[in-house]
Amino acid sequence: MLQLDNPVRVRPEARQQILETLQANKIPDDYGLRIGVRGGGCGSSWLLGFDLPSSADEVYNVEDVRVIIDRKHLLYVLGAEIGYETGGFTIEKAGENQL
């Protein structure tokens, strides 16, 4: 069951990669992993990167990863699952690309 305490899920392989990246790049503790959506001409795409929270954000601790979500994006990212495969991060959302 999805709880607002954990609006997204971070898979173990993604968690490990995120924590290693933060440490290897000496990114300060007040930064976190921002997840959101970016609008486009024909739809939207996922936004994922390290950032500082602002007053418009909600900050969550998911699997020891500080996750930052803009309140305007919360509805769109709710239930997303962050993974990692060779070559980069993946984001999947239940029901996406299903008819």
Short mmCIF file of N, CA and C in Angstrom, two decimals:
data_model
loop_
_atom_site.label_atom_id
_atom_site.label_comp_id
_atom_site.label_asym_id
_atom_site.label_seq_id
_atom_site.Cartn_x
_atom_site.Cartn_y
_atom_site.Cartn_z
N MET A 1 0.84 -1.19 0.00
CA MET A 1 0.00 0.00 0.00
C MET A 1 0.88 1.24 0.00
N LEU A 2 0.55 2.19 -0.84
CA LEU A 2 1.32 3.43 -0.95
C LEU A 2 0.91 4.39 0.15
N GLN A 3 1.90 4.95 0.82
CA GLN A 3 1.64 5.94 1.86
C GLN A 3 2.29 7.24 1.45
N LEU A 4 1.73 8.35 1.91
CA LEU A 4 2.32 9.64 1.57
C LEU A 4 3.70 9.80 2.19
N ASP A 5 4.00 9.02 3.25
CA ASP A 5 5.34 9.04 3.82
C ASP A 5 6.35 8.54 2.79
N ASN A 6 5.92 7.69 1.88
CA ASN A 6 6.76 7.14 0.83
C ASN A 6 6.03 7.27 -0.50
N PRO A 7 5.98 8.48 -1.07
CA PRO A 7 5.22 8.68 -2.30
C PRO A 7 5.84 7.99 -3.51
N VAL A 8 7.14 7.66 -3.42
CA VAL A 8 7.83 6.94 -4.48
C VAL A 8 8.58 5.78 -3.86
N ARG A 9 9.00 4.84 -4.71
CA ARG A 9 9.78 3.70 -4.24
C ARG A 9 11.17 3.79 -4.86
N VAL A 10 12.20 3.48 -4.08
CA VAL A 10 13.57 3.46 -4.57
C VAL A 10 14.05 2.02 -4.48
N ARG A 11 14.30 1.40 -5.63
CA ARG A 11 14.79 0.03 -5.66
C ARG A 11 16.20 -0.04 -5.07
N PRO A 12 16.57 -1.19 -4.52
CA PRO A 12 17.89 -1.32 -3.88
C PRO A 12 19.06 -0.92 -4.76
N GLU A 13 19.04 -1.30 -6.04
CA GLU A 13 20.16 -0.96 -6.93
C GLU A 13 20.24 0.55 -7.18
N ALA A 14 19.09 1.21 -7.21
CA ALA A 14 19.07 2.67 -7.38
C ALA A 14 19.55 3.35 -6.11
N ARG A 15 19.11 2.84 -4.97
CA ARG A 15 19.54 3.40 -3.68
C ARG A 15 21.05 3.37 -3.57
N GLN A 16 21.64 2.23 -3.89
CA GLN A 16 23.09 2.09 -3.80
C GLN A 16 23.78 3.08 -4.73
N GLN A 17 23.31 3.20 -5.95
CA GLN A 17 23.92 4.11 -6.92
C GLN A 17 23.77 5.56 -6.49
N ILE A 18 22.63 5.93 -5.96
CA ILE A 18 22.39 7.30 -5.50
C ILE A 18 23.35 7.64 -4.36
N LEU A 19 23.44 6.76 -3.37
CA LEU A 19 24.30 7.01 -2.22
C LEU A 19 25.77 7.07 -2.64
N GLU A 20 26.19 6.19 -3.55
CA GLU A 20 27.57 6.20 -4.04
C GLU A 20 27.87 7.49 -4.81
N THR A 21 26.92 7.94 -5.61
CA THR A 21 27.10 9.17 -6.39
C THR A 21 27.21 10.38 -5.47
N LEU A 22 26.36 10.45 -4.46
CA LEU A 22 26.43 11.55 -3.50
C LEU A 22 27.79 11.59 -2.81
N GLN A 23 28.27 10.43 -2.40
CA GLN A 23 29.55 10.36 -1.69
C GLN A 23 30.73 10.64 -2.63
N ALA A 24 30.73 10.02 -3.81
CA ALA A 24 31.84 10.18 -4.75
C ALA A 24 31.99 11.62 -5.22
N ASN A 25 30.88 12.33 -5.36
CA ASN A 25 30.92 13.71 -5.83
C ASN A 25 30.90 14.73 -4.69
N LYS A 26 30.98 14.22 -3.46
CA LYS A 26 31.01 15.06 -2.26
C LYS A 26 29.87 16.08 -2.26
N ILE A 27 28.68 15.59 -2.60
CA ILE A 27 27.50 16.44 -2.63
C ILE A 27 27.04 16.66 -1.19
N PRO A 28 26.83 17.90 -0.76
CA PRO A 28 26.45 18.20 0.63
C PRO A 28 25.15 17.50 1.05
N ASP A 29 25.02 17.26 2.35
CA ASP A 29 23.88 16.54 2.91
C ASP A 29 22.55 17.26 2.70
N ASP A 30 22.57 18.57 2.48
CA ASP A 30 21.31 19.28 2.32
C ASP A 30 20.72 19.12 0.92
N TYR A 31 21.45 18.48 0.02
CA TYR A 31 20.93 18.14 -1.30
C TYR A 31 20.14 16.84 -1.22
N GLY A 32 19.30 16.62 -2.20
CA GLY A 32 18.54 15.39 -2.29
C GLY A 32 18.26 15.05 -3.74
N LEU A 33 17.60 13.94 -3.94
CA LEU A 33 17.23 13.49 -5.28
C LEU A 33 15.87 14.08 -5.64
N ARG A 34 15.87 14.97 -6.64
CA ARG A 34 14.62 15.58 -7.08
C ARG A 34 13.99 14.68 -8.14
N ILE A 35 12.70 14.41 -7.97
CA ILE A 35 11.94 13.68 -8.97
C ILE A 35 10.72 14.53 -9.32
N GLY A 36 10.45 14.62 -10.61
CA GLY A 36 9.33 15.42 -11.07
C GLY A 36 9.02 15.13 -12.52
N VAL A 37 8.21 15.98 -13.09
CA VAL A 37 7.87 15.87 -14.50
C VAL A 37 8.16 17.20 -15.18
N ARG A 38 8.46 17.11 -16.46
CA ARG A 38 8.74 18.30 -17.26
C ARG A 38 7.78 18.27 -18.44
N GLY A 39 7.05 19.34 -18.62
CA GLY A 39 6.10 19.42 -19.72
C GLY A 39 6.80 19.58 -21.05
N GLY A 40 6.13 19.13 -22.07
CA GLY A 40 6.68 19.24 -23.42
C GLY A 40 5.56 19.45 -24.42
N GLY A 41 5.93 19.58 -25.68
CA GLY A 41 4.94 19.82 -26.73
C GLY A 41 3.94 18.70 -26.88
N CYS A 42 4.39 17.46 -26.78
CA CYS A 42 3.50 16.31 -27.00
C CYS A 42 3.26 15.51 -25.74
N GLY A 43 3.63 16.02 -24.61
CA GLY A 43 3.44 15.28 -23.38
C GLY A 43 4.44 15.72 -22.34
N SER A 44 4.80 14.80 -21.47
CA SER A 44 5.75 15.14 -20.41
C SER A 44 6.84 14.07 -20.34
N SER A 45 7.91 14.44 -19.67
CA SER A 45 9.00 13.49 -19.44
C SER A 45 9.42 13.60 -17.98
N TRP A 46 10.12 12.59 -17.51
CA TRP A 46 10.55 12.55 -16.12
C TRP A 46 11.73 13.48 -15.90
N LEU A 47 11.79 14.04 -14.72
CA LEU A 47 12.88 14.89 -14.27
C LEU A 47 13.51 14.19 -13.07
N LEU A 48 14.82 13.99 -13.11
CA LEU A 48 15.52 13.31 -12.03
C LEU A 48 16.92 13.90 -11.91
N GLY A 49 17.29 14.36 -10.73
CA GLY A 49 18.62 14.93 -10.53
C GLY A 49 18.80 15.35 -9.09
N PHE A 50 20.01 15.78 -8.74
CA PHE A 50 20.30 16.22 -7.39
C PHE A 50 20.07 17.72 -7.29
N ASP A 51 19.44 18.13 -6.19
CA ASP A 51 19.04 19.53 -6.06
C ASP A 51 18.85 19.87 -4.58
N LEU A 52 18.72 21.15 -4.31
CA LEU A 52 18.36 21.64 -2.98
C LEU A 52 16.85 21.86 -2.93
N PRO A 53 16.21 21.57 -1.80
CA PRO A 53 14.77 21.82 -1.70
C PRO A 53 14.48 23.32 -1.60
N SER A 54 13.30 23.68 -2.07
CA SER A 54 12.83 25.07 -1.95
C SER A 54 11.54 25.07 -1.13
N SER A 55 10.98 26.23 -0.92
CA SER A 55 9.75 26.34 -0.13
C SER A 55 8.56 25.70 -0.84
N ALA A 56 8.66 25.43 -2.14
CA ALA A 56 7.57 24.81 -2.90
C ALA A 56 7.66 23.28 -2.90
N ASP A 57 8.62 22.73 -2.18
CA ASP A 57 8.88 21.29 -2.21
C ASP A 57 8.44 20.57 -0.94
N GLU A 58 8.20 19.28 -1.12
CA GLU A 58 8.05 18.35 0.00
C GLU A 58 9.31 17.49 0.00
N VAL A 59 9.83 17.17 1.18
CA VAL A 59 11.04 16.37 1.29
C VAL A 59 10.70 15.10 2.07
N TYR A 60 11.11 13.95 1.52
CA TYR A 60 10.82 12.65 2.11
C TYR A 60 12.11 11.87 2.30
N ASN A 61 12.11 10.97 3.25
CA ASN A 61 13.21 10.04 3.43
C ASN A 61 12.71 8.68 2.97
N VAL A 62 13.18 8.24 1.81
CA VAL A 62 12.75 6.97 1.23
C VAL A 62 13.96 6.06 1.13
N GLU A 63 13.99 5.01 1.93
CA GLU A 63 15.11 4.06 1.91
C GLU A 63 16.43 4.77 2.14
N ASP A 64 16.45 5.72 3.08
CA ASP A 64 17.65 6.51 3.41
C ASP A 64 18.10 7.43 2.30
N VAL A 65 17.24 7.69 1.34
CA VAL A 65 17.52 8.64 0.27
C VAL A 65 16.61 9.84 0.48
N ARG A 66 17.19 11.02 0.49
CA ARG A 66 16.40 12.25 0.62
C ARG A 66 15.78 12.54 -0.74
N VAL A 67 14.45 12.48 -0.81
CA VAL A 67 13.72 12.67 -2.06
C VAL A 67 12.98 14.00 -1.99
N ILE A 68 13.15 14.81 -3.03
CA ILE A 68 12.55 16.14 -3.11
C ILE A 68 11.52 16.13 -4.24
N ILE A 69 10.30 16.56 -3.92
CA ILE A 69 9.23 16.61 -4.91
C ILE A 69 8.52 17.95 -4.80
N ASP A 70 8.44 18.66 -5.90
CA ASP A 70 7.68 19.91 -5.95
C ASP A 70 6.21 19.56 -5.69
N ARG A 71 5.54 20.30 -4.84
CA ARG A 71 4.14 20.00 -4.52
C ARG A 71 3.26 19.93 -5.77
N LYS A 72 3.58 20.73 -6.79
CA LYS A 72 2.78 20.71 -8.03
C LYS A 72 2.98 19.41 -8.81
N HIS A 73 4.07 18.70 -8.55
CA HIS A 73 4.38 17.47 -9.28
C HIS A 73 3.97 16.21 -8.51
N LEU A 74 3.61 16.38 -7.24
CA LEU A 74 3.35 15.24 -6.37
C LEU A 74 2.33 14.27 -6.94
N LEU A 75 1.23 14.76 -7.44
CA LEU A 75 0.19 13.90 -7.99
C LEU A 75 0.71 13.08 -9.17
N TYR A 76 1.60 13.67 -9.96
CA TYR A 76 2.12 12.99 -11.15
C TYR A 76 3.16 11.93 -10.83
N VAL A 77 3.92 12.12 -9.75
CA VAL A 77 4.99 11.17 -9.43
C VAL A 77 4.57 10.14 -8.39
N LEU A 78 3.44 10.33 -7.77
CA LEU A 78 2.94 9.41 -6.75
C LEU A 78 2.91 7.98 -7.30
N GLY A 79 3.60 7.08 -6.63
CA GLY A 79 3.63 5.69 -7.05
C GLY A 79 4.76 5.34 -8.00
N ALA A 80 5.60 6.31 -8.37
CA ALA A 80 6.72 6.03 -9.27
C ALA A 80 7.77 5.18 -8.56
N GLU A 81 8.48 4.40 -9.36
CA GLU A 81 9.52 3.52 -8.84
C GLU A 81 10.83 3.85 -9.55
N ILE A 82 11.85 4.21 -8.77
CA ILE A 82 13.14 4.58 -9.32
C ILE A 82 14.04 3.35 -9.28
N GLY A 83 14.60 3.02 -10.43
CA GLY A 83 15.50 1.88 -10.54
C GLY A 83 16.81 2.31 -11.16
N TYR A 84 17.72 1.36 -11.30
CA TYR A 84 18.99 1.64 -11.96
C TYR A 84 19.39 0.44 -12.78
N GLU A 85 19.76 0.69 -14.02
CA GLU A 85 20.26 -0.34 -14.92
C GLU A 85 21.56 0.18 -15.51
N THR A 86 22.35 -0.69 -16.10
CA THR A 86 23.59 -0.26 -16.74
C THR A 86 23.27 0.88 -17.68
N GLY A 87 23.91 1.98 -17.47
CA GLY A 87 23.68 3.13 -18.33
C GLY A 87 22.85 4.23 -17.70
N GLY A 88 22.17 3.96 -16.62
CA GLY A 88 21.45 5.05 -15.98
C GLY A 88 20.24 4.65 -15.16
N PHE A 89 19.60 5.66 -14.64
CA PHE A 89 18.42 5.48 -13.80
C PHE A 89 17.18 5.25 -14.66
N THR A 90 16.22 4.56 -14.09
CA THR A 90 14.94 4.34 -14.74
C THR A 90 13.84 4.82 -13.80
N ILE A 91 12.74 5.24 -14.36
CA ILE A 91 11.56 5.61 -13.57
C ILE A 91 10.37 4.95 -14.22
N GLU A 92 9.63 4.19 -13.43
CA GLU A 92 8.43 3.54 -13.91
C GLU A 92 7.28 3.90 -12.98
N LYS A 93 6.11 3.97 -13.55
CA LYS A 93 4.92 4.24 -12.75
C LYS A 93 3.88 3.19 -13.08
N ALA A 94 3.28 2.63 -12.06
CA ALA A 94 2.27 1.60 -12.25
C ALA A 94 1.18 2.12 -13.17
N GLY A 95 0.81 1.30 -14.15
CA GLY A 95 -0.24 1.66 -15.09
C GLY A 95 0.23 2.45 -16.28
N GLU A 96 1.48 2.89 -16.27
CA GLU A 96 1.99 3.66 -17.39
C GLU A 96 2.21 2.75 -18.60
N ASN A 97 1.86 3.23 -19.76
CA ASN A 97 2.00 2.47 -21.03
C ASN A 97 1.17 1.20 -21.03
N GLN A 98 0.11 1.16 -20.27
CA GLN A 98 -0.78 0.00 -20.28
C GLN A 98 -2.15 0.44 -20.73
N LEU A 99 -2.80 -0.39 -21.51
CA LEU A 99 -4.15 -0.06 -21.98
C LEU A 99 -5.18 -0.78 -21.15
#
